[in-house]
Short mmCIF file of C-alpha atoms in Angstrom, two decimals:
data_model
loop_
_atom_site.label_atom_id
_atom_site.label_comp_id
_atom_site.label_asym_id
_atom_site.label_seq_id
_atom_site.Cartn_x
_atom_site.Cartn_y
_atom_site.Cartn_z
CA UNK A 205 0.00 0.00 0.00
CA UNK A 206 1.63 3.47 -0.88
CA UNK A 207 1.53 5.71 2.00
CA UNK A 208 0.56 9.27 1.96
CA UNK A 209 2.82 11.21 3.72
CA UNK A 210 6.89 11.02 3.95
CA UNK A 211 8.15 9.71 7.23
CA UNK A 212 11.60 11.46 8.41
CA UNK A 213 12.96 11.52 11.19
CA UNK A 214 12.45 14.65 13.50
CA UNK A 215 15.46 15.28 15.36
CA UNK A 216 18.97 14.20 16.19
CA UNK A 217 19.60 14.23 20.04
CA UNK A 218 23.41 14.49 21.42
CA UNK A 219 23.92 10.68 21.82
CA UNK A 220 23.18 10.38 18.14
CA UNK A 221 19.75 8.80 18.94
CA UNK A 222 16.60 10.26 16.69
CA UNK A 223 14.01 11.76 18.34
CA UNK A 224 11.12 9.78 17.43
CA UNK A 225 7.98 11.26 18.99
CA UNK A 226 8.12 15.06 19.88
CA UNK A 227 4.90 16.25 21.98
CA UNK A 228 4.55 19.59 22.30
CA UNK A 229 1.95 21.87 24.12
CA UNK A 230 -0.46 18.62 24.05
CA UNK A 231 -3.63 19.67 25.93
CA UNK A 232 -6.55 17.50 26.68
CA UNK A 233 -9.50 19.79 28.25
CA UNK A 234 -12.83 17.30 28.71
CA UNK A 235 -16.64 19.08 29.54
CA UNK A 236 -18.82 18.68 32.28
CA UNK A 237 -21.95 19.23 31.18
CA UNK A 238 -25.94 20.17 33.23
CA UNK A 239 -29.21 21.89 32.48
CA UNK A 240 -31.78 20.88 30.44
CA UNK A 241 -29.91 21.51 27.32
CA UNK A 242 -26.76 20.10 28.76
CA UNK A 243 -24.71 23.28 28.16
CA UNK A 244 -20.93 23.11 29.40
CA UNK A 245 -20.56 24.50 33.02
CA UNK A 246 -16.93 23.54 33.13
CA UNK A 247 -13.95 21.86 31.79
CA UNK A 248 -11.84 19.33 33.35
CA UNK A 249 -8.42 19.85 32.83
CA UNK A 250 -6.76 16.50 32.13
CA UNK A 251 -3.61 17.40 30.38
CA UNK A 252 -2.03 20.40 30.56
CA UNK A 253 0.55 21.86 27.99
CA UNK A 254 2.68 19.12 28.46
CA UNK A 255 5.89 18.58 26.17
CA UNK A 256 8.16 16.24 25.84
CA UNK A 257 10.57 13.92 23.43
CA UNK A 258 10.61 10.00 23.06
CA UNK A 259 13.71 9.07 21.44
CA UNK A 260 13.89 6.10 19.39
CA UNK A 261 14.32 2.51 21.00
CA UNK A 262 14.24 3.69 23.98
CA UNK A 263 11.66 3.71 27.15
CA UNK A 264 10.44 6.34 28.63
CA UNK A 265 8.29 6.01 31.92
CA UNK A 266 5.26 8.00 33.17
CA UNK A 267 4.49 8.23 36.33
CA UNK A 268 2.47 10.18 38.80
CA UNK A 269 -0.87 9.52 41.36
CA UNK A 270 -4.56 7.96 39.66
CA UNK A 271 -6.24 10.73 37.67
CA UNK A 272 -3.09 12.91 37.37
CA UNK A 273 -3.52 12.43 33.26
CA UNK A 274 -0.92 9.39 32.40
CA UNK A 275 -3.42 7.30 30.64
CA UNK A 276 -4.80 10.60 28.60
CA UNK A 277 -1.31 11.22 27.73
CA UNK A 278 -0.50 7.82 26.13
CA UNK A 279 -4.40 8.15 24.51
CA UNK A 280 -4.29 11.22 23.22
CA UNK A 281 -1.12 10.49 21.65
CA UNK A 282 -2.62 7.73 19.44
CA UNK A 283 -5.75 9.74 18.86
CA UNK A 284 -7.77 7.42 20.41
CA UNK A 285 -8.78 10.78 22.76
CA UNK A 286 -9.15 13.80 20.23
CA UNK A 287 -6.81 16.70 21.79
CA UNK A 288 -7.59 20.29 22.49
CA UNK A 289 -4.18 21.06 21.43
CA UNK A 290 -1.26 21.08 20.65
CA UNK A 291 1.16 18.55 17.96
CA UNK A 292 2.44 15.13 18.83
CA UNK A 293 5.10 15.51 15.90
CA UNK A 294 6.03 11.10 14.75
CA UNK A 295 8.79 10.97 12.43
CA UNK A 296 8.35 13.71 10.94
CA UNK A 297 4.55 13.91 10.58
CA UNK A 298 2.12 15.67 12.78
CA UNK A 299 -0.31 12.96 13.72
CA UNK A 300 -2.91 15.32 14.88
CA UNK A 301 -3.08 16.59 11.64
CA UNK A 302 -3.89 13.43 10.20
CA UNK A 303 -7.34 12.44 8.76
CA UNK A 304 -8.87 9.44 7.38
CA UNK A 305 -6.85 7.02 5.06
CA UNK A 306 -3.60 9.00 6.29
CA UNK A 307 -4.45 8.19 9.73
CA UNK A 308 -5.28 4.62 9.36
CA UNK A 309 -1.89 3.95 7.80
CA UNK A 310 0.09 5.70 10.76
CA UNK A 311 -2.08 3.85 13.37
CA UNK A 312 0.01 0.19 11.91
CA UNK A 313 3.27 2.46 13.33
CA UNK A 314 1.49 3.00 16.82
CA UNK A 315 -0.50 0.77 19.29
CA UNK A 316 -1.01 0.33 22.43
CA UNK A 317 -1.53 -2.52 25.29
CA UNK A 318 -4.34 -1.48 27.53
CA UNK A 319 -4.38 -2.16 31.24
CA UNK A 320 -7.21 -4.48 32.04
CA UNK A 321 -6.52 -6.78 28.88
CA UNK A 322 -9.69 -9.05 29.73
CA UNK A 323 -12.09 -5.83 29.13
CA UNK A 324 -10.11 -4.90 25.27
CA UNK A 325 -10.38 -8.55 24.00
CA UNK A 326 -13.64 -9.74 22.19
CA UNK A 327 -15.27 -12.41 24.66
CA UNK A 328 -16.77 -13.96 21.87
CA UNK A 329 -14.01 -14.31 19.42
CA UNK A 330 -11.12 -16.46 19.87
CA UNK A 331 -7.98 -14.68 20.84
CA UNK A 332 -6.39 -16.00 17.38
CA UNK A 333 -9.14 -13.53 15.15
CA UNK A 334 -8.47 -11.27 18.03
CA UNK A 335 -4.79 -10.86 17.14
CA UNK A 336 -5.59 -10.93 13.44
CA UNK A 337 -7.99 -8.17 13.42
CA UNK A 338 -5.73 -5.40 12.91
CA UNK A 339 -3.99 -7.09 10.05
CA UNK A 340 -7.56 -7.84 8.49
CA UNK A 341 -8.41 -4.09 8.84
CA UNK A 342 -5.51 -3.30 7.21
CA UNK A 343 -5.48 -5.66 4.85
CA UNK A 344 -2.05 -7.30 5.12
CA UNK A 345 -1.27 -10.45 3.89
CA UNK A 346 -3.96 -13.59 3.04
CA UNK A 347 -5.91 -15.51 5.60
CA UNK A 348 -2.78 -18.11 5.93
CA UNK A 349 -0.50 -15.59 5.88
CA UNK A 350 -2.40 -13.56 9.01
CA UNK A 351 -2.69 -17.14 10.75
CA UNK A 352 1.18 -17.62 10.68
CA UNK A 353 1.84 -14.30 11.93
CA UNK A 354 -0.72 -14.73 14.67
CA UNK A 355 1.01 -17.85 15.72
CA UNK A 356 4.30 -16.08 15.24
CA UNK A 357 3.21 -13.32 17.91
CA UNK A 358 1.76 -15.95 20.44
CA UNK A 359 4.57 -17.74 20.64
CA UNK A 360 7.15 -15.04 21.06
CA UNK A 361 5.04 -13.82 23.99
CA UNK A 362 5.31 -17.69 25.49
CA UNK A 363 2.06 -19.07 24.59
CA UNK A 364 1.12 -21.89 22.52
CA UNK A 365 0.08 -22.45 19.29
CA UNK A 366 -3.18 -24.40 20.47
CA UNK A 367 -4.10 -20.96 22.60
CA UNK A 368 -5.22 -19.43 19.44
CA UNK A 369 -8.58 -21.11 19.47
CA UNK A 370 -9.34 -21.03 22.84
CA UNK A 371 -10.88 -17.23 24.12
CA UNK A 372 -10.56 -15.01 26.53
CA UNK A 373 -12.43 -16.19 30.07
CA UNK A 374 -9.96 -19.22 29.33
CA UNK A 375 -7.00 -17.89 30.41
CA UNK A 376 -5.43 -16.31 33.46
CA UNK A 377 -4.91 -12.67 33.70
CA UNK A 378 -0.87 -12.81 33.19
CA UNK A 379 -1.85 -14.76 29.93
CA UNK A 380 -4.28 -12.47 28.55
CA UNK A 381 -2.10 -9.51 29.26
CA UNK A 382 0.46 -11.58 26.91
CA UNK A 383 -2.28 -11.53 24.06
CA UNK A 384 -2.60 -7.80 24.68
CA UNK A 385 0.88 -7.83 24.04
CA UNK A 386 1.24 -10.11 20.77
CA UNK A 387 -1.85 -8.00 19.63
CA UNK A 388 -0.16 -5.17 19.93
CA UNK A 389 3.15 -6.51 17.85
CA UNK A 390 0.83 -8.03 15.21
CA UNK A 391 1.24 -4.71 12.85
CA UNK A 392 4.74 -4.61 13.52
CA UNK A 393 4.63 -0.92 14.73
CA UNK A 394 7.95 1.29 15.79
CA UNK A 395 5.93 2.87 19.03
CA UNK A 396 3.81 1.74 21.56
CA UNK A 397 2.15 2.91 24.35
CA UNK A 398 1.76 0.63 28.02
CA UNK A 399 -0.41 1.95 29.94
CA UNK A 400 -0.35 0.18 33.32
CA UNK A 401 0.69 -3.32 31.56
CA UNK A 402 1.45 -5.21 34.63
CA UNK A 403 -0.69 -3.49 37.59
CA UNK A 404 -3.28 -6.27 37.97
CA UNK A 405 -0.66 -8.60 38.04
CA UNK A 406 1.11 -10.83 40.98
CA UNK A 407 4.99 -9.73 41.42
CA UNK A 408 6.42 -12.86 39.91
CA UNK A 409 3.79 -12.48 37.04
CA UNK A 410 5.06 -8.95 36.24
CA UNK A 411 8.57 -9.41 36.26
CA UNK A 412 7.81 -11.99 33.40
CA UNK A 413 5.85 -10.12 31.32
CA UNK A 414 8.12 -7.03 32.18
CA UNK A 415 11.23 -9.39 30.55
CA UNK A 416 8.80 -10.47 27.38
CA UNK A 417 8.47 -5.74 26.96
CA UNK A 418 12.65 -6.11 27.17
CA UNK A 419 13.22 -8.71 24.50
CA UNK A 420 11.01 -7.38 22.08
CA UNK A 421 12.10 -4.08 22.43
CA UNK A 422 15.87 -5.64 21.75
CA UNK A 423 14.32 -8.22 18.90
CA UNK A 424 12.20 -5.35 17.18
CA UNK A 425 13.53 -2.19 18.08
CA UNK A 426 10.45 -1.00 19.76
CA UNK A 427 9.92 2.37 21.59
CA UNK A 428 7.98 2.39 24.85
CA UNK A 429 5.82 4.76 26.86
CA UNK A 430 5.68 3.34 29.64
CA UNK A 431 2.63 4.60 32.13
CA UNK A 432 2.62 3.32 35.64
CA UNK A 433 2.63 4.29 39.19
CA UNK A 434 4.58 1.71 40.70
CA UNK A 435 8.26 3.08 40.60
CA UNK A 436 9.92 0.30 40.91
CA UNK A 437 8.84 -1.19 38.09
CA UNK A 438 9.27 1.83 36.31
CA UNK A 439 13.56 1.85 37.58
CA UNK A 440 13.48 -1.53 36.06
CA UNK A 441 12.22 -0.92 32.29
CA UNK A 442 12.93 2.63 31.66
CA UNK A 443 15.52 4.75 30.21
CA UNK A 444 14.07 8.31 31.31
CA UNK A 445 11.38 8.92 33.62
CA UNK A 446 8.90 11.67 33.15
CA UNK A 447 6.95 12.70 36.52
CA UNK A 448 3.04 14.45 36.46
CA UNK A 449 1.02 16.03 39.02
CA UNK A 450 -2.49 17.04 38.37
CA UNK A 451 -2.17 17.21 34.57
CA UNK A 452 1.44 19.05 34.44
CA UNK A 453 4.60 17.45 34.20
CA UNK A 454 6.87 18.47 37.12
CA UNK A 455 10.57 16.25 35.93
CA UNK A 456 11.97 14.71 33.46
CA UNK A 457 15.44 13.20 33.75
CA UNK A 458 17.61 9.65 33.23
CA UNK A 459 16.67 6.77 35.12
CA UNK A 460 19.17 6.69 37.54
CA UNK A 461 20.13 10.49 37.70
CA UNK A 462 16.20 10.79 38.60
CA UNK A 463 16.15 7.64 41.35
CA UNK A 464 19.42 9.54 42.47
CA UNK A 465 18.99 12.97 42.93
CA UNK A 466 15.16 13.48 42.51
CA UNK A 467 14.83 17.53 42.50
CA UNK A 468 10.99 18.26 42.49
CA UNK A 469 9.35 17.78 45.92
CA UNK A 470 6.27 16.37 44.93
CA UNK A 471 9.25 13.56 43.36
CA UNK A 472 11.10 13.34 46.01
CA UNK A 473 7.95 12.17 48.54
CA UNK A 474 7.15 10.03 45.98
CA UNK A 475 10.88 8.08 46.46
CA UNK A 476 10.55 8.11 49.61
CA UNK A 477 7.74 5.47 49.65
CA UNK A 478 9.34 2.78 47.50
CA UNK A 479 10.22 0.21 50.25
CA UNK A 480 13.63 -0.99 50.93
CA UNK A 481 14.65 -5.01 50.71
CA UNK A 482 15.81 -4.46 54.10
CA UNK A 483 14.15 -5.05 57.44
CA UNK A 484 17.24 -3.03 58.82
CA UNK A 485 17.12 0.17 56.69
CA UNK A 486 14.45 2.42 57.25
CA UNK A 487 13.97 5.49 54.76
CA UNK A 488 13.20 8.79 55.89
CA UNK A 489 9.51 9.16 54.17
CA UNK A 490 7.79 12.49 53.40
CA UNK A 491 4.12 12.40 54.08
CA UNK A 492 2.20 14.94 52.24
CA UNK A 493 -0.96 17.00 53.86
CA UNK A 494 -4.16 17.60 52.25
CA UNK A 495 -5.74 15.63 49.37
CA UNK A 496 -5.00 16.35 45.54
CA UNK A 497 -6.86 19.10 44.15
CA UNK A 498 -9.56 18.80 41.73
CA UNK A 499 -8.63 19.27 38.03
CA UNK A 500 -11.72 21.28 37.43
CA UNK A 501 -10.36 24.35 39.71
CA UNK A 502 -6.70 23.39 39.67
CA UNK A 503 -4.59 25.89 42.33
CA UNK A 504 -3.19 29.15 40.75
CA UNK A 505 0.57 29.13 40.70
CA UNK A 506 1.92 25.70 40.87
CA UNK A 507 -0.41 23.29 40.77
CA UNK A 508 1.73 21.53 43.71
CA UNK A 509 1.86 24.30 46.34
CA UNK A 510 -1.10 23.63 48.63
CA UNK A 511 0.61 19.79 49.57
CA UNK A 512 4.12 21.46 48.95
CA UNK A 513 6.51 21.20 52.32
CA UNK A 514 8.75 23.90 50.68
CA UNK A 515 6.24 26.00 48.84
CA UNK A 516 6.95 30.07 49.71
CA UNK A 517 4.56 32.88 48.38
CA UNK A 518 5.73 32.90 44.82
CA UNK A 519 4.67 29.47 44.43
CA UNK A 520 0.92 30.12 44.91
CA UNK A 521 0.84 33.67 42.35
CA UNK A 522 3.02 32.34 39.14
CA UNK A 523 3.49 28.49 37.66
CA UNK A 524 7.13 27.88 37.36
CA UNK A 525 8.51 27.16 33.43
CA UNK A 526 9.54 23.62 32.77
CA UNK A 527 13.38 24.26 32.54
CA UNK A 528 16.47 21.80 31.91
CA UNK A 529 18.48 22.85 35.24
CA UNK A 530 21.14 20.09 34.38
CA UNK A 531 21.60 18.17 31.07
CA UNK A 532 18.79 15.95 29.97
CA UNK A 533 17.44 16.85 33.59
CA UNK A 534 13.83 19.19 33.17
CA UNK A 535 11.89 20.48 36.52
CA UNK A 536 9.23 22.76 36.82
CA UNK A 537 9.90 23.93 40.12
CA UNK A 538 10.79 27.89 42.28
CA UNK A 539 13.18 26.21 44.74
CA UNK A 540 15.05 24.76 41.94
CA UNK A 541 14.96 27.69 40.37
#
């Protein structure tokens, strides 16, 4: 199939690494609507302006509390939420630009494994026609050729060939978050988007399927968003880690430069409650005060300030710019300033 648009890269980072995905200003704003004629009375602010590079092969975490706007993030990104605004810039091409066949095509390039992989699989299909559907909508390949690939895809995410016939309510959770996974790979795309793959999963389950993301990222040369909230997890898959509060993002840095010398306070109490493998160490933990605000009347200032233990007056009158204070190493915060 010819495509309609040229894909180049978008930028060359220091390391020599191309910037693959370059968000910019992405804001999702969603209505709350009353009254008889269900008029907008206000807007939730899900996402807002955030920007920030993915460069290519590589894994970039999310984290942050529920409902601080990971998952609309990674959503908006593939258009699967419409934005408000703002560009998510892949290879070269503006995908919120996009429209109809042009879109379709760029969607094989970008997928995503959903977090409850029991409620995104068809109960009544088997998880073989499952896998397949994406190559049937795109129409790659013949019916044997799909099958093959679908077989291909179950077995390099450990399940058997048999498994194709058998559906969803069949398998264990760990299993079906494997299918999400092979479904996923079926279109062979360059970026995808994990959004809380291995959250409903036992420990020993995760660190398996967490090892089956690492060896097809090395077999395929995939490139990860990675949303979670467990940071561990997140130290053991990513390459950067990005950090949001309340639909902002407060830091971006390197794994270990961030797990090292965390420099936003809202990061640093939220280090301070990974637990230590050691009945003898104890870690000094920062408990924050108040509940987070509502994202319908965020706080003026930084969004932060009312649970901050450092905030000063400035804080509360003027939001603080989203600034690299060391290389690679982005916080939005006064004190650092």
């Amino acid at each position: 199939m010819k495509e309609q648009y040229i894909m180049q890269p978008a930028a060359k980072s220091e390391d020599g690494t191309w910037d693959l995905i370059q968000v910019t200003n992405l804001v999702k704003y969603f209505p709350i609507r009353g009254g008889f004629l269900q008029r907008v009375r206000a807007w939730v602010q899900a996402v807002d302006n955030v920007s920030f590079t993915i460069r290519e092969g590589e894994t970039v975490g999310l984290v942050g509390e529920s409902g601080c706007g990971k998952t609309t993030v990674g959503r908006t990104m593939l258009r699967l939420v419409e934005p408000t605004s703002g560009s998510v810039i892949f290879n070269g091409v503006d995908v919120l630009k996009l429209r109809g066949k042009e879109m379709k095509e760029m969607r094989r390039n970008m997928q995503i494994i959903f977090q409850d992989p029991y409620a995104s699989l068809d109960p009544r299909a088997p998880i073989g026609e499952s896998i397949a559907e994406g190559l049937k909508i795109h129409n790659i390949g013949t019916s044997r050729e799909r099958y093959e690939r679908t077989i291909t895809m179950l077995r390099k995410v450990g399940l058997e060939d048999y498994h194709s016939r058998r559906y969803p309510h069949e398998f264990s959770g760990g299993q079906r978050q494997r299918i999400g996974i092979a479904r996923a790979l079926a279109l062979q795309p360059k970026f995808i988007v994990a959004d809380e793959p291995v959250s409903a999963l036992d420990v020993s389950i995760q660190s398996q399927v967490l090892n089956i993301l690492k060896d097809l990222q090395r077999e395929f040369g995939l490139t990860y968003l990675f949303i979670a909230h467990n940071l561990s997890v997140v130290e053991h898959i990513s390459d950067r880690v990005a950090v949001m509060y309340l639909g902002k993002m407060v830091e971006l840095a390197d794994r270990d430069e961030l797990f090292r010398n965390p420099l936003h306070p809202y990061t640093q109490a939220l280090m301070s409650a990974i637990p230590i493998p050691d009945p003898t160490l104890k870690r000094e933990r920062i408990i924050l005060q108040g509940d987070v605000p509502s994202p319908v009347n965020p706080p003026k200032g930084c969004r932060f300030h009312p649970r901050c233990p450092v905030a000063f007056e400035h804080c509360s009158i003027q939001e603080p710019p989203f600034l690299e204070v060391s290389p690679d190493h982005l916080v939005a915060c006064w004190r650092v300033e």
